[in-house]
mmCIF file of C-alpha atoms in Angstrom:
data_model
loop_
_atom_site.group_PDB
_atom_site.id
_atom_site.type_symbol
_atom_site.label_atom_id
_atom_site.label_comp_id
_atom_site.label_asym_id
_atom_site.label_seq_id
_atom_site.Cartn_x
_atom_site.Cartn_y
_atom_site.Cartn_z
ATOM 1 C CA MET A 12 13.089 -43.648 -3.282
ATOM 2 C CA ALA A 13 14.117 -40.631 -5.336
ATOM 3 C CA LYS A 14 14.129 -37.214 -3.734
ATOM 4 C CA LEU A 15 11.593 -34.734 -5.081
ATOM 5 C CA SER A 16 12.581 -31.149 -5.708
ATOM 6 C CA THR A 17 10.575 -28.282 -4.265
ATOM 7 C CA ASP A 18 9.071 -27.554 -7.687
ATOM 8 C CA GLU A 19 8.060 -31.192 -8.112
ATOM 9 C CA LEU A 20 6.390 -31.177 -4.697
ATOM 10 C CA LEU A 21 4.500 -27.995 -5.549
ATOM 11 C CA ASP A 22 3.328 -29.525 -8.822
ATOM 12 C CA ALA A 23 2.089 -32.583 -6.906
ATOM 13 C CA PHE A 24 0.222 -30.348 -4.431
ATOM 14 C CA LYS A 25 -1.435 -28.466 -7.293
ATOM 15 C CA ASP A 26 -3.088 -31.709 -8.382
ATOM 16 C CA LEU A 27 -4.625 -32.325 -4.925
ATOM 17 C CA THR A 28 -8.075 -31.180 -3.863
ATOM 18 C CA LEU A 29 -8.402 -29.001 -0.781
ATOM 19 C CA ILE A 30 -9.643 -31.961 1.249
ATOM 20 C CA GLU A 31 -6.689 -34.110 0.173
ATOM 21 C CA LEU A 32 -4.291 -31.269 0.944
ATOM 22 C CA SER A 33 -5.880 -30.772 4.378
ATOM 23 C CA GLU A 34 -5.480 -34.490 5.133
ATOM 24 C CA PHE A 35 -1.837 -34.298 4.029
ATOM 25 C CA VAL A 36 -1.196 -31.383 6.386
ATOM 26 C CA LYS A 37 -2.728 -33.319 9.302
ATOM 27 C CA LYS A 38 -0.566 -36.375 8.589
ATOM 28 C CA PHE A 39 2.520 -34.182 8.174
ATOM 29 C CA GLU A 40 1.835 -32.547 11.548
ATOM 30 C CA GLU A 41 1.362 -35.934 13.227
ATOM 31 C CA THR A 42 4.436 -37.491 11.624
ATOM 32 C CA PHE A 43 6.831 -34.656 12.445
ATOM 33 C CA ASP A 44 5.093 -33.454 15.623
ATOM 34 C CA VAL A 45 4.720 -29.879 14.323
ATOM 35 C CA THR A 46 1.843 -27.515 13.695
ATOM 36 C CA ALA A 47 1.093 -25.527 10.571
ATOM 37 C CA ALA A 48 -0.895 -22.915 12.526
ATOM 38 C CA ALA A 49 0.403 -19.362 12.465
ATOM 39 C CA PRO A 50 2.291 -18.397 15.654
ATOM 40 C CA VAL A 51 -0.165 -15.687 16.726
ATOM 41 C CA ALA A 52 0.820 -15.814 20.400
ATOM 42 C CA VAL A 53 4.417 -14.942 19.557
ATOM 43 C CA ALA A 54 3.384 -11.847 17.628
ATOM 44 C CA ALA A 55 0.959 -10.784 20.345
ATOM 45 C CA ALA A 56 3.595 -11.136 23.074
ATOM 46 C CA GLY A 57 4.902 -7.681 22.218
ATOM 47 C CA PRO A 58 7.908 -6.207 20.525
ATOM 48 C CA ALA A 59 11.395 -7.251 21.530
ATOM 49 C CA GLY A 60 14.876 -5.957 20.862
ATOM 50 C CA PRO A 61 15.582 -3.207 18.326
ATOM 51 C CA ALA A 62 12.165 -3.671 16.734
ATOM 52 C CA ALA A 63 10.632 -2.251 19.921
ATOM 53 C CA GLU A 64 11.942 1.206 19.043
ATOM 54 C CA ALA A 65 9.644 3.817 17.531
ATOM 55 C CA PRO A 66 9.023 3.400 13.823
ATOM 56 C CA GLU A 67 11.239 5.391 11.504
ATOM 57 C CA GLU A 68 9.845 8.821 10.694
ATOM 58 C CA LYS A 69 8.794 9.336 7.089
ATOM 59 C CA ASP A 70 10.872 11.765 5.096
ATOM 60 C CA GLU A 71 8.902 11.643 1.826
ATOM 61 C CA PHE A 72 5.231 12.455 1.468
ATOM 62 C CA ASN A 73 2.588 12.440 -1.238
ATOM 63 C CA VAL A 74 0.130 15.324 -1.438
ATOM 64 C CA VAL A 75 -3.235 13.872 -2.497
ATOM 65 C CA LEU A 76 -6.109 16.069 -3.656
ATOM 66 C CA GLU A 77 -9.214 14.434 -2.174
ATOM 67 C CA ALA A 78 -11.820 16.928 -3.469
ATOM 68 C CA ALA A 79 -11.766 20.329 -5.160
ATOM 69 C CA GLY A 80 -14.452 21.884 -2.974
ATOM 70 C CA ASP A 81 -16.594 24.862 -3.961
ATOM 71 C CA LYS A 82 -13.793 27.035 -5.381
ATOM 72 C CA LYS A 83 -12.614 24.780 -8.196
ATOM 73 C CA ILE A 84 -11.049 27.602 -10.228
ATOM 74 C CA GLN A 85 -8.857 28.677 -7.278
ATOM 75 C CA VAL A 86 -7.805 25.066 -6.749
ATOM 76 C CA ILE A 87 -6.906 24.700 -10.438
ATOM 77 C CA LYS A 88 -4.728 27.837 -10.191
ATOM 78 C CA VAL A 89 -2.899 26.455 -7.142
ATOM 79 C CA VAL A 90 -2.411 23.052 -8.819
ATOM 80 C CA ARG A 91 -0.865 24.792 -11.851
ATOM 81 C CA GLU A 92 1.396 26.715 -9.476
ATOM 82 C CA LEU A 93 2.488 23.558 -7.624
ATOM 83 C CA VAL A 94 2.975 21.245 -10.609
ATOM 84 C CA SER A 95 5.345 22.778 -13.142
ATOM 85 C CA GLY A 96 4.589 22.413 -16.832
ATOM 86 C CA LEU A 97 0.894 21.752 -16.321
ATOM 87 C CA GLY A 98 -1.452 23.474 -18.747
ATOM 88 C CA LEU A 99 -4.903 24.750 -17.864
ATOM 89 C CA LYS A 100 -6.691 21.732 -19.348
ATOM 90 C CA GLU A 101 -4.365 19.242 -17.634
ATOM 91 C CA ALA A 102 -4.764 20.999 -14.281
ATOM 92 C CA LYS A 103 -8.555 21.078 -14.708
ATOM 93 C CA ASP A 104 -8.622 17.358 -15.585
ATOM 94 C CA LEU A 105 -6.419 16.576 -12.582
ATOM 95 C CA VAL A 106 -8.656 18.517 -10.200
ATOM 96 C CA GLU A 107 -11.840 16.982 -11.606
ATOM 97 C CA SER A 108 -10.470 13.440 -11.332
ATOM 98 C CA ALA A 109 -9.866 13.727 -7.569
ATOM 99 C CA PRO A 110 -8.783 11.881 -5.490
ATOM 100 C CA LYS A 111 -5.440 12.177 -7.259
ATOM 101 C CA PRO A 112 -1.842 12.685 -6.097
ATOM 102 C CA ILE A 113 -0.622 16.197 -6.853
ATOM 103 C CA LEU A 114 2.960 15.867 -5.576
ATOM 104 C CA GLU A 115 4.797 12.617 -4.845
ATOM 105 C CA GLY A 116 7.907 11.965 -2.773
ATOM 106 C CA VAL A 117 8.361 15.517 -1.479
ATOM 107 C CA ALA A 118 9.851 16.628 1.837
ATOM 108 C CA LYS A 119 7.549 17.196 4.812
ATOM 109 C CA ASP A 120 7.857 20.990 4.764
ATOM 110 C CA ALA A 121 7.107 21.165 1.019
ATOM 111 C CA ALA A 122 4.148 18.787 1.474
ATOM 112 C CA ASP A 123 2.791 20.873 4.356
ATOM 113 C CA ALA A 124 3.175 24.083 2.345
ATOM 114 C CA ALA A 125 1.376 22.578 -0.658
ATOM 115 C CA LYS A 126 -1.373 21.226 1.573
ATOM 116 C CA ALA A 127 -1.853 24.644 3.175
ATOM 117 C CA LYS A 128 -2.041 26.389 -0.235
ATOM 118 C CA LEU A 129 -4.587 23.889 -1.549
ATOM 119 C CA GLU A 130 -6.692 24.075 1.608
ATOM 120 C CA ASP A 131 -6.629 27.882 1.504
ATOM 121 C CA ALA A 132 -8.004 27.609 -2.043
ATOM 122 C CA GLY A 133 -10.847 25.445 -0.733
ATOM 123 C CA ALA A 134 -9.635 21.938 -1.570
ATOM 124 C CA LYS A 135 -9.674 18.887 0.684
ATOM 125 C CA VAL A 136 -6.130 17.454 0.846
ATOM 126 C CA SER A 137 -4.375 14.581 2.599
ATOM 127 C CA LEU A 138 -0.727 13.630 3.071
ATOM 128 C CA THR A 139 0.310 10.009 2.650
#
């Protein structure tokens, strides 16, 4: 019997119905004494080794304008101040199309400063 390549096996599986594929999985499990079920218990057992350490702290943030609020003109002025080269129309369109990212990939202190400026102007802002 000729060996089938991985691609040939996948092509054969594509031709099967879901019921036929399910029956194949059952026979495969019986033949090789394995299970195709996801190992949920292993993941739920808890972290082990170096992965148990605290997740790495983010060093880049996105400042996302969620809503302009009541003082749209003030928010537009701040957006023009934060995003260089933005004209009045572009800043207005950006503010009106919220939620939209204003700054992307900036340091935490710059993101916090931008968030504070936008919130002082009346906007609703989030950091991602």
